[in-house]
Short mmCIF file of C-alpha atoms in Angstrom, two decimals:
data_model
loop_
_atom_site.label_atom_id
_atom_site.label_comp_id
_atom_site.label_asym_id
_atom_site.label_seq_id
_atom_site.Cartn_x
_atom_site.Cartn_y
_atom_site.Cartn_z
CA MET A 265 107.66 128.29 65.70
CA ALA A 266 107.17 129.01 69.35
CA ASP A 267 104.18 131.19 68.52
CA GLN A 268 102.27 128.33 66.98
CA THR A 269 101.41 126.85 70.33
CA ASN A 270 97.69 126.98 69.67
CA GLU A 271 97.84 124.94 66.50
CA GLU A 272 97.52 121.24 66.90
CA ILE A 273 100.29 119.04 65.63
CA THR A 274 100.29 115.37 64.82
CA ILE A 275 103.13 113.37 66.22
CA THR A 276 104.01 109.73 66.09
CA ILE A 277 104.80 107.74 69.19
CA LYS A 278 107.02 104.81 68.38
CA SER A 279 107.22 102.01 70.87
CA SER A 280 109.10 98.77 70.92
CA GLY A 281 108.14 96.03 68.52
CA ASP A 282 107.30 98.43 65.69
CA LYS A 283 104.17 99.68 67.39
CA LYS A 284 103.20 103.19 66.45
CA TYR A 285 100.59 105.55 67.71
CA SER A 286 99.54 108.77 66.13
CA LEU A 287 98.52 111.58 68.43
CA THR A 288 97.22 115.04 67.69
CA VAL A 289 98.17 117.43 70.44
CA LEU A 290 98.56 121.08 71.25
CA PRO A 291 102.20 122.08 71.52
CA SER A 292 101.36 123.79 74.81
CA LEU A 293 100.71 120.37 76.30
CA THR A 294 103.15 119.37 78.99
CA ILE A 295 105.04 116.12 78.73
CA ALA A 296 103.19 114.82 81.76
CA GLU A 297 99.90 115.45 79.97
CA LEU A 298 101.27 113.86 76.84
CA LYS A 299 102.16 110.75 78.80
CA GLU A 300 98.63 110.68 80.11
CA LYS A 301 97.35 110.67 76.54
CA ILE A 302 99.80 107.97 75.56
CA SER A 303 98.74 105.81 78.46
CA HIS A 304 95.27 105.56 76.92
CA GLU A 305 96.65 104.61 73.53
CA ALA A 306 99.51 102.37 74.42
CA ASP A 307 98.32 100.89 77.67
CA VAL A 308 101.50 101.82 79.45
CA PRO A 309 101.06 103.62 82.76
CA THR A 310 102.52 107.10 82.80
CA ASP A 311 105.11 106.30 85.42
CA ARG A 312 106.53 103.59 83.22
CA GLN A 313 106.82 105.79 80.17
CA ARG A 314 110.02 107.37 79.15
CA LEU A 315 109.86 109.57 76.12
CA ILE A 316 112.82 110.33 73.95
CA TYR A 317 112.94 112.86 71.18
CA SER A 318 115.96 113.88 69.19
CA GLY A 319 118.43 112.46 71.61
CA ARG A 320 116.76 113.87 74.69
CA VAL A 321 114.74 112.38 77.48
CA LEU A 322 111.64 114.52 77.81
CA LYS A 323 110.92 115.95 81.24
CA ASP A 324 107.42 115.92 82.63
CA ALA A 325 107.32 119.61 83.49
CA ASP A 326 108.30 120.84 80.03
CA THR A 327 105.93 121.39 77.17
CA VAL A 328 105.87 119.80 73.76
CA ALA A 329 106.68 123.18 72.27
CA SER A 330 109.77 123.64 74.43
CA TYR A 331 111.39 120.71 72.66
CA LYS A 332 110.41 122.16 69.29
CA ILE A 333 108.62 119.00 68.39
CA GLN A 334 106.86 119.52 65.11
CA SER A 335 104.13 117.88 63.14
CA GLY A 336 105.26 114.61 61.61
CA HIS A 337 108.01 114.06 64.12
CA THR A 338 108.47 110.93 66.13
CA ILE A 339 108.86 110.44 69.85
CA HIS A 340 110.28 107.19 71.09
CA LEU A 341 108.45 105.53 73.93
CA VAL A 342 110.59 103.36 76.14
CA LYS A 343 108.89 101.28 78.75
CA SER A 344 110.76 101.07 81.97
CA ALA A 345 110.66 97.74 83.72
CA GLY A 346 108.25 99.09 86.27
CA THR A 347 111.17 99.66 88.54
CA GLY A 348 111.58 103.34 88.08
CA SER A 349 114.89 102.16 86.64
CA GLY A 350 116.71 101.74 89.90
CA SER A 351 120.38 101.02 90.04
CA GLY A 352 121.23 97.89 88.19
CA ALA A 353 118.75 95.71 86.44
CA GLY A 354 118.94 93.07 89.12
CA SER A 355 117.50 94.64 92.20
CA GLY A 356 114.89 96.55 90.29
CA ALA A 357 113.60 93.71 88.21
CA GLY A 358 113.64 91.51 91.24
CA THR A 359 111.32 93.66 93.25
CA SER A 360 108.84 94.22 90.53
CA SER A 361 108.53 90.64 89.55
CA SER A 362 108.26 89.35 93.03
CA LEU A 363 105.26 91.61 93.30
CA SER A 364 103.73 90.05 90.27
CA GLY A 365 104.67 86.69 91.64
CA THR A 366 102.54 87.31 94.66
CA ASN A 367 99.86 88.54 92.42
CA THR A 368 99.73 85.45 90.28
CA GLY A 369 100.11 83.27 93.28
CA SER A 370 96.92 84.52 94.80
CA ARG A 371 95.12 83.39 91.73
CA THR A 372 96.61 79.91 91.84
CA ALA A 373 97.76 79.80 88.27
CA GLY A 374 95.80 78.18 85.51
CA ALA A 375 93.65 80.59 83.61
CA GLN A 376 94.97 83.92 84.77
CA SER A 377 94.29 86.89 82.68
CA SER A 378 97.64 88.46 83.13
CA GLY A 379 96.63 91.83 84.38
CA ASN A 380 99.67 93.83 83.49
CA THR A 381 100.64 95.65 80.35
CA ASP A 382 99.67 95.00 76.83
CA SER A 383 98.94 91.36 76.56
CA SER A 384 96.26 92.09 74.03
CA THR A 385 98.42 93.63 71.39
CA SER A 386 99.45 91.82 68.28
CA ALA A 387 102.77 90.19 67.69
CA PRO A 388 105.60 92.29 66.41
CA SER A 389 105.80 91.72 62.72
CA ASN A 390 109.54 91.66 62.61
CA ILE A 391 109.94 88.55 64.65
CA ALA A 392 110.32 85.85 62.11
CA ALA A 393 109.95 82.95 64.47
CA GLY A 394 106.34 82.41 63.58
CA THR A 395 106.93 81.87 59.93
CA GLY A 396 110.07 79.92 60.46
CA ALA A 397 108.44 77.64 62.90
CA PHE A 398 105.75 76.65 60.49
CA ASN A 399 108.16 74.32 58.85
CA PRO A 400 110.34 73.08 61.63
CA LEU A 401 112.01 70.27 59.79
CA ALA A 402 113.22 72.47 56.98
CA GLY A 403 115.14 74.51 59.43
CA LEU A 404 116.70 71.70 61.36
CA THR A 405 119.76 71.63 59.23
CA GLY A 406 119.77 75.29 58.37
CA ALA A 407 121.94 77.81 60.09
CA ARG A 408 119.22 80.38 59.69
CA TYR A 409 117.59 79.03 62.78
CA ALA A 410 120.41 80.40 64.78
CA GLY A 411 119.61 83.88 63.62
CA TYR A 412 116.53 84.48 65.67
CA ASN A 413 114.70 83.03 68.55
CA VAL A 414 117.84 81.55 70.05
CA PRO A 415 119.09 84.21 72.39
CA MET A 416 122.74 84.26 71.58
CA PRO A 417 124.88 86.69 73.47
CA SER A 418 126.70 87.76 70.36
CA ALA A 419 127.04 91.41 69.58
CA SER A 420 125.70 90.91 66.10
CA MET A 421 122.25 90.67 67.58
CA PHE A 422 122.28 94.39 67.96
CA GLY A 423 123.13 95.22 64.40
CA ALA A 424 121.98 98.45 62.92
CA ASP A 425 118.41 98.07 61.73
CA GLY A 426 118.91 94.34 61.63
CA GLY A 427 115.67 92.44 61.86
CA MET A 428 115.83 91.85 65.53
CA ASP A 429 117.41 94.90 66.93
CA SER A 430 117.57 93.59 70.42
CA LEU A 431 116.52 90.60 72.38
CA PRO A 432 112.83 90.49 72.94
CA ASP A 433 111.78 91.46 76.39
CA GLU A 434 109.16 89.45 78.13
CA ASN A 435 106.36 91.55 76.79
CA GLN A 436 107.49 91.11 73.25
CA LEU A 437 108.00 87.47 73.79
CA SER A 438 104.59 86.90 75.15
CA GLU A 439 103.15 88.97 72.37
CA MET A 440 104.92 86.70 69.99
CA LEU A 441 103.56 83.69 71.76
CA GLU A 442 100.10 85.10 71.62
CA SER A 443 100.06 85.42 67.90
CA PRO A 444 97.77 82.82 66.44
CA GLY A 445 100.46 81.82 63.98
CA MET A 446 102.94 81.03 66.68
CA GLN A 447 100.45 79.07 68.67
CA ALA A 448 99.37 77.13 65.66
CA ALA A 449 102.97 76.40 64.84
CA MET A 450 103.66 75.15 68.33
CA GLN A 451 100.61 72.95 68.28
CA GLN A 452 101.55 71.60 64.92
CA MET A 453 105.08 70.86 66.01
CA LEU A 454 104.06 69.11 69.14
CA SER A 455 101.71 66.90 67.22
CA ASP A 456 104.28 66.09 64.57
CA PRO A 457 105.76 62.69 65.43
CA GLN A 458 108.88 63.39 63.42
CA MET A 459 109.51 66.55 65.30
CA LEU A 460 109.01 64.82 68.60
CA ASP A 461 111.43 62.11 67.63
CA PHE A 462 113.94 64.70 66.74
CA LEU A 463 113.54 66.54 69.99
CA ILE A 464 113.85 63.39 72.01
CA GLN A 465 116.78 62.19 69.97
CA GLN A 466 118.58 65.45 70.55
CA SER A 467 118.39 65.42 74.26
CA PRO A 468 120.13 62.84 76.39
CA GLN A 469 117.75 63.64 79.20
CA LEU A 470 114.75 62.92 77.08
CA ARG A 471 116.35 59.88 75.51
CA SER A 472 117.00 58.35 78.86
CA MET A 473 113.37 58.69 79.72
CA GLY A 474 112.32 56.28 77.04
CA PRO A 475 108.75 56.25 75.82
CA MET A 476 107.64 58.46 78.63
CA ALA A 477 109.31 61.43 77.02
CA ARG A 478 107.10 61.07 74.03
CA GLU A 479 104.04 60.72 76.05
CA MET A 480 104.92 63.77 78.00
CA LEU A 481 105.68 65.99 75.04
CA GLN A 482 102.44 64.95 73.44
CA SER A 483 100.41 65.49 76.54
CA ASP A 484 97.87 68.21 76.53
CA TYR A 485 99.46 69.63 79.59
CA MET A 486 102.75 70.18 77.87
CA ARG A 487 101.05 71.68 74.90
CA GLN A 488 99.03 73.96 77.02
CA MET A 489 102.06 75.03 78.92
CA LEU A 490 104.00 75.93 75.83
CA THR A 491 101.23 77.63 74.02
CA ASN A 492 99.64 79.56 76.81
CA PRO A 493 101.10 83.06 76.75
CA GLN A 494 100.04 83.79 80.28
CA MET A 495 101.92 80.80 81.48
CA MET A 496 104.98 81.71 79.56
CA ARG A 497 104.79 85.19 80.90
CA GLN A 498 104.59 83.90 84.41
CA MET A 499 107.57 81.72 83.90
CA MET A 500 109.49 84.60 82.49
CA GLN A 501 108.54 86.78 85.38
CA MET A 502 109.55 84.10 87.75
CA ASN A 503 112.82 83.83 86.01
CA ARG A 504 113.39 87.50 86.49
CA THR A 505 112.74 87.13 90.15
CA LEU A 506 115.04 84.22 90.50
CA GLY A 507 117.69 85.15 88.04
CA GLY A 508 119.21 87.75 90.31
CA LEU A 509 121.09 90.21 88.18
CA GLY A 510 118.55 90.84 85.48
CA GLY A 511 118.61 89.78 81.90
CA GLY A 512 117.29 86.36 82.62
CA LEU A 513 115.93 86.10 79.16
CA GLY A 514 119.23 86.34 77.51
CA GLY A 515 122.21 84.26 76.88
CA SER A 516 122.23 80.75 75.63
CA GLY A 517 120.88 78.41 78.19
CA GLY A 518 122.44 78.61 81.56
CA SER A 519 125.69 80.11 80.48
CA THR A 520 124.98 83.73 81.21
CA THR A 521 122.65 83.64 84.14
CA PRO A 522 122.75 81.47 87.19
CA PHE A 523 119.57 79.84 85.96
CA PRO A 524 118.36 79.47 82.46
CA ALA A 525 115.32 81.30 81.30
CA PRO A 526 112.47 78.89 81.60
CA GLY A 527 110.29 80.70 79.13
CA PRO A 528 112.63 80.84 76.19
CA THR A 529 113.99 77.44 76.96
CA GLY A 530 110.56 75.99 76.66
CA ALA A 531 109.84 77.88 73.51
CA ASN A 532 113.13 77.18 71.85
CA ALA A 533 113.03 73.57 72.68
CA ASN A 534 110.23 73.23 70.27
CA THR A 535 111.16 75.63 67.59
CA ASP A 536 114.78 75.31 66.72
CA SER A 537 117.52 72.93 66.18
CA ASN A 538 119.63 74.60 68.79
CA SER A 539 117.19 73.67 71.45
CA ASN A 540 119.58 71.03 72.52
CA GLU A 541 121.93 73.45 74.14
CA SER A 542 119.43 75.42 76.08
CA ARG A 543 117.69 72.29 77.09
CA GLU A 544 120.80 70.77 78.46
CA GLY A 545 121.66 73.98 80.12
CA SER A 546 118.56 73.84 82.21
CA ALA A 547 118.78 70.14 82.81
CA ASN A 548 122.25 70.45 84.21
CA ASN A 549 121.08 72.91 86.71
CA THR A 550 118.52 70.65 88.15
CA ASN A 551 119.78 67.15 87.67
CA SER A 552 116.29 66.20 86.82
CA PRO A 553 115.53 64.11 83.81
CA LEU A 554 112.35 66.03 83.50
CA ALA A 555 113.78 69.46 83.74
CA GLY A 556 114.89 69.63 80.16
CA GLN A 557 111.50 70.00 78.72
CA ALA A 558 109.51 70.91 81.75
CA SER A 559 110.19 74.55 81.95
CA SER A 560 108.24 74.83 85.10
CA ALA A 561 110.44 72.27 86.68
CA SER A 562 113.58 74.18 85.99
CA ALA A 563 112.01 77.33 87.27
CA SER A 564 110.99 75.82 90.51
CA SER A 565 114.21 74.00 90.98
CA ALA A 566 115.90 77.29 90.54
CA ALA A 567 113.81 78.53 93.37
CA ALA A 568 114.87 75.54 95.33
CA ALA A 569 118.47 76.46 94.90
CA ALA A 570 117.87 79.98 96.01
CA ASN A 571 115.61 79.10 98.84
CA PRO A 572 114.69 75.51 99.46
CA PHE A 573 111.47 76.40 101.10
CA ALA A 574 110.39 78.77 98.43
CA ALA A 575 110.22 75.88 96.02
CA LEU A 576 107.43 74.42 97.98
CA PHE A 577 105.28 77.28 96.93
CA PRO A 578 103.94 77.47 93.44
CA ASN A 579 105.47 80.79 92.58
CA GLY A 580 108.54 80.73 94.64
CA THR A 581 107.21 83.40 96.94
CA PRO A 582 106.30 82.22 100.37
CA SER A 583 104.34 85.39 100.85
CA ALA A 584 101.93 84.35 98.14
CA GLN A 585 98.51 84.29 99.59
CA ALA A 586 97.43 81.23 97.74
CA ASN A 587 97.19 78.00 99.55
CA PRO A 588 100.05 76.05 98.06
CA PHE A 589 98.24 72.79 98.49
CA ALA A 590 95.30 74.01 96.54
CA SER A 591 97.43 74.28 93.50
CA LEU A 592 98.99 70.92 94.12
CA LEU A 593 95.58 69.44 93.86
CA ALA A 594 94.55 71.37 90.85
CA GLY A 595 96.08 69.19 88.19
CA GLY A 596 96.82 70.42 84.75
CA ASN A 597 97.73 73.92 85.63
CA PHE A 598 101.00 75.60 85.93
CA GLY A 599 100.82 76.14 89.63
CA ALA A 600 100.66 72.45 90.17
CA GLY A 601 103.49 71.85 87.78
CA GLY A 602 105.73 74.30 89.47
CA ALA A 603 104.99 73.19 92.96
CA GLY A 604 105.18 69.56 92.10
CA SER A 605 108.52 69.44 90.47
CA GLY A 606 109.90 72.10 92.71
CA ALA A 607 109.16 70.02 95.71
CA GLY A 608 110.57 67.07 93.86
CA SER A 609 113.95 68.55 93.51
CA VAL A 610 114.07 69.04 97.20
CA ASP A 611 112.53 65.88 98.43
CA GLY A 612 113.80 63.38 95.94
CA TYR A 613 112.90 61.54 92.88
CA ALA A 614 109.91 59.68 94.20
CA LEU A 615 107.90 62.77 94.77
CA ARG A 616 108.91 64.14 91.46
CA LYS A 617 107.74 61.05 89.72
CA TRP A 618 104.57 61.19 91.62
CA SER A 619 103.88 64.70 90.65
CA TRP A 620 104.48 63.97 87.02
CA ARG A 621 102.26 61.00 87.02
CA GLY A 622 99.65 63.04 88.71
CA ARG A 623 99.83 65.63 86.06
CA LEU A 624 99.85 63.25 83.18
CA SER A 625 96.83 61.48 84.43
CA SER A 626 95.06 64.72 85.04
CA CYS A 627 95.42 65.78 81.46
CA MET B 139 131.45 108.73 43.67
CA SER B 140 130.57 112.23 44.57
CA LYS B 141 130.84 113.20 48.18
CA VAL B 142 127.83 114.34 50.09
CA PRO B 143 128.60 117.81 51.47
CA ARG B 144 128.59 118.23 55.24
CA ASN B 145 125.35 120.15 55.53
CA PHE B 146 123.39 117.86 53.29
CA LYS B 147 124.54 114.88 55.22
CA LEU B 148 123.72 116.48 58.54
CA LEU B 149 120.31 117.62 57.33
CA GLU B 150 119.59 114.09 56.29
CA GLU B 151 120.65 112.79 59.67
CA LEU B 152 118.54 115.46 61.37
CA GLU B 153 115.46 114.40 59.48
CA LYS B 154 116.09 110.76 60.18
CA GLY B 155 116.48 111.50 63.86
CA GLU B 156 113.43 113.73 64.21
CA LYS B 157 111.14 111.41 62.30
CA GLY B 158 112.44 108.36 64.05
CA LEU B 159 113.28 106.53 60.86
CA GLY B 160 116.29 104.79 62.29
CA ALA B 161 116.72 102.10 64.86
CA GLU B 162 114.54 102.49 67.89
CA SER B 163 117.29 101.77 70.37
CA CYS B 164 118.93 105.12 69.87
CA SER B 165 117.90 108.65 69.14
CA TYR B 166 119.67 111.82 68.16
CA GLY B 167 118.92 115.38 67.24
CA LEU B 168 120.24 118.91 67.33
CA ARG B 169 120.78 120.27 70.80
CA ASP B 170 119.34 123.56 69.66
CA ALA B 171 116.97 123.41 66.71
CA ASP B 172 118.10 126.90 65.70
CA ASP B 173 121.74 125.93 65.38
CA ILE B 174 122.22 126.55 61.67
CA THR B 175 125.76 125.22 61.77
CA MET B 176 124.40 121.88 62.98
CA THR B 177 127.37 121.38 65.23
CA HIS B 178 125.99 120.34 68.60
CA TRP B 179 123.92 117.20 68.81
CA ASN B 180 122.32 115.18 71.54
CA GLY B 181 122.06 111.45 71.47
CA THR B 182 120.52 108.76 73.62
CA ILE B 183 121.22 105.08 73.74
CA LEU B 184 118.81 102.66 75.29
CA GLY B 185 120.92 100.19 77.25
CA PRO B 186 120.97 96.74 75.66
CA PRO B 187 118.97 94.02 77.40
CA ASN B 188 120.69 91.26 79.33
CA SER B 189 123.33 93.60 80.56
CA ASN B 190 123.83 95.92 83.47
CA HIS B 191 122.76 98.65 81.08
CA GLU B 192 119.31 97.24 80.64
CA ASN B 193 116.50 99.74 80.96
CA ARG B 194 118.88 102.63 81.25
CA ILE B 195 118.91 105.56 78.94
CA TYR B 196 122.31 107.06 78.32
CA SER B 197 122.57 110.63 77.15
CA LEU B 198 125.53 111.84 75.19
CA THR B 199 126.59 114.73 73.05
CA LEU B 200 128.13 114.62 69.62
CA THR B 201 130.02 117.57 68.25
CA CYS B 202 130.24 117.72 64.47
CA ASP B 203 132.71 120.45 63.64
CA GLU B 204 133.33 121.79 60.16
CA ASN B 205 135.47 118.75 59.33
CA TYR B 206 132.55 116.37 59.63
CA PRO B 207 132.11 113.93 57.97
CA GLU B 208 135.74 113.81 56.88
CA LYS B 209 136.58 113.54 60.56
CA PRO B 210 134.44 111.86 63.17
CA PRO B 211 132.46 113.91 65.67
CA ILE B 212 133.65 114.24 69.24
CA VAL B 213 131.48 111.93 71.28
CA LYS B 214 130.99 112.51 74.98
CA PHE B 215 128.80 110.71 77.44
CA HIS B 216 126.65 112.88 79.64
CA SER B 217 125.33 110.00 81.75
CA LYS B 218 128.01 108.30 83.75
CA ILE B 219 129.04 104.98 82.34
CA ASN B 220 131.74 102.45 83.02
CA LEU B 221 133.00 101.36 79.63
CA PRO B 222 136.62 100.82 78.56
CA CYS B 223 136.42 103.15 75.57
CA VAL B 224 134.94 105.98 77.64
CA ASP B 225 137.17 108.29 79.64
CA SER B 226 136.23 107.72 83.25
CA LYS B 227 136.67 111.38 84.22
CA LYS B 228 135.21 113.35 81.35
CA GLY B 229 133.04 110.84 79.57
CA ILE B 230 134.74 111.36 76.22
CA VAL B 231 134.80 108.36 73.93
CA ASP B 232 138.43 107.57 73.14
CA PRO B 233 138.87 107.11 69.37
CA SER B 234 141.90 104.91 69.97
CA LYS B 235 139.73 102.45 71.86
CA PHE B 236 136.61 102.69 69.76
CA ALA B 237 137.08 101.46 66.21
CA ILE B 238 134.25 103.40 64.61
CA LEU B 239 135.86 106.69 65.57
CA GLY B 240 139.43 105.44 65.23
CA ASN B 241 138.94 104.10 61.72
CA TRP B 242 136.38 106.64 60.71
CA LYS B 243 134.96 106.57 57.19
CA ARG B 244 132.97 109.44 55.80
CA SER B 245 130.14 107.10 54.98
CA TYR B 246 129.57 106.55 58.69
CA ASN B 247 127.06 108.63 60.56
CA MET B 248 125.93 109.38 64.07
CA GLU B 249 123.45 106.56 64.16
CA ILE B 250 126.22 104.09 63.44
CA ILE B 251 128.25 105.56 66.29
CA LEU B 252 125.37 105.21 68.73
CA LEU B 253 124.56 101.69 67.64
CA GLU B 254 128.20 100.65 67.84
CA LEU B 255 128.44 102.10 71.33
CA ARG B 256 125.40 100.10 72.23
CA LYS B 257 127.06 96.98 70.89
CA GLU B 258 130.06 97.85 72.96
CA MET B 259 127.85 97.89 76.06
CA ALA B 260 126.47 94.48 75.16
CA ASN B 261 129.88 92.96 74.58
CA GLY B 262 131.17 90.03 76.59
CA ILE B 263 132.82 91.58 79.58
CA ASN B 264 131.41 95.05 79.21
CA ARG B 265 127.82 94.09 79.74
CA LYS B 266 128.51 92.89 83.25
CA LEU B 267 130.72 95.78 84.31
CA PRO B 268 129.43 97.45 87.45
CA GLN B 269 127.77 100.70 86.53
CA PRO B 270 127.42 103.94 88.46
CA ALA B 271 123.97 104.80 89.75
CA GLU B 272 121.62 105.87 87.03
CA GLY B 273 121.10 109.56 86.76
CA THR B 274 124.66 110.53 87.66
CA THR B 275 126.45 112.62 85.08
CA PHE B 276 130.00 113.41 84.06
#
């Protein structure tokens, strides 16, 4: 077979979330060149690609032929976290996301087009959350809700070929959020009075807020925050920065990481019956009656805990080039939300209240 | 039920591995495509998320001798890993500490081994165990 190096072969590149790409290549191609080709198809930069075939990590200098890859075979594409996979998830993820934090900061939140990776791709078909969420009330009593979407640290999540083979990473999650079905479901849920009642009823924090909780959940701002994939992505990135030792997305609520994942918390709070736990998890961390549902609040308060001054800045990164006050003034965007409640948790309830009122009225 | 002979079973596993029909979190294939005895295999496990293994790729070897699948393969990590069921010197997975090998059934296969090892990495205490620098090998 080694003498067939001038005949083109067709191989499949399989990436996470059931994405597949078909490539026709010459076997004499080097792996580095192959990655270059893949980068056009899959929108993953070559230095973040790791290719695995038949139990081996492919080395850049070798050729396709040297691994005896044949037509019809599949290469797995694993995206590294943009860290070059340094030692431990923590340090690596931290650096990369603080970079993106600066990046988003300079654009003062709001309508960012998140520049990185494949935000344009469709949602992975195997994530059932979309369909499940279309009928939220049916699932409220059903245990099936626990099966997906709630990141439970149980080993059964990783079952062989089981629907969700692993926890979604932030790309997958934002892909999911970007699917029109998911967005529609979120919108629908947030405008469903019964659902709102249920959410409020379930959370002591929300209950204690009285009618304001309702108003807040129904506000356009809240809706925008929960349905805007870019925003969710930002929050997830921020969580990675703040969460220290990686894996911020995982675990149930605050039990596994020092701070709960703001992204999933926000999403879960409106999609499953277990939202209660994750919601309380985040609320406990911040002591804020608002934190439960305001994902941005928990994120910024987390920043406050790590660095009290960082919380004053919209993205928790003092090096952000944006003028922090600009985003305070720009109501209705995430930057304002983050900065507002972040500052609140440092400076007391009055400011927090102020910032919420400001946002509500700006909606 | 009739038993699937060794070579048929291994050929099936080979095809599944090469065509990527199995789970995406692990991969396996013959170390040398010309090995007609299909004894020496490579495997990789993509470290489970939310653990210290996240974003790591672990390489291991599986040796299926002539007793496979009556007896489990010998599984050895090539990448260094800190896991209770893995010998800290040689990287060999200890069947007495890893149920899939210890209570082997002939219906099991290499994919199951890899996935179970991945579960092991994601387990309670194990997922937060400090890990040696990536890239170091046994």
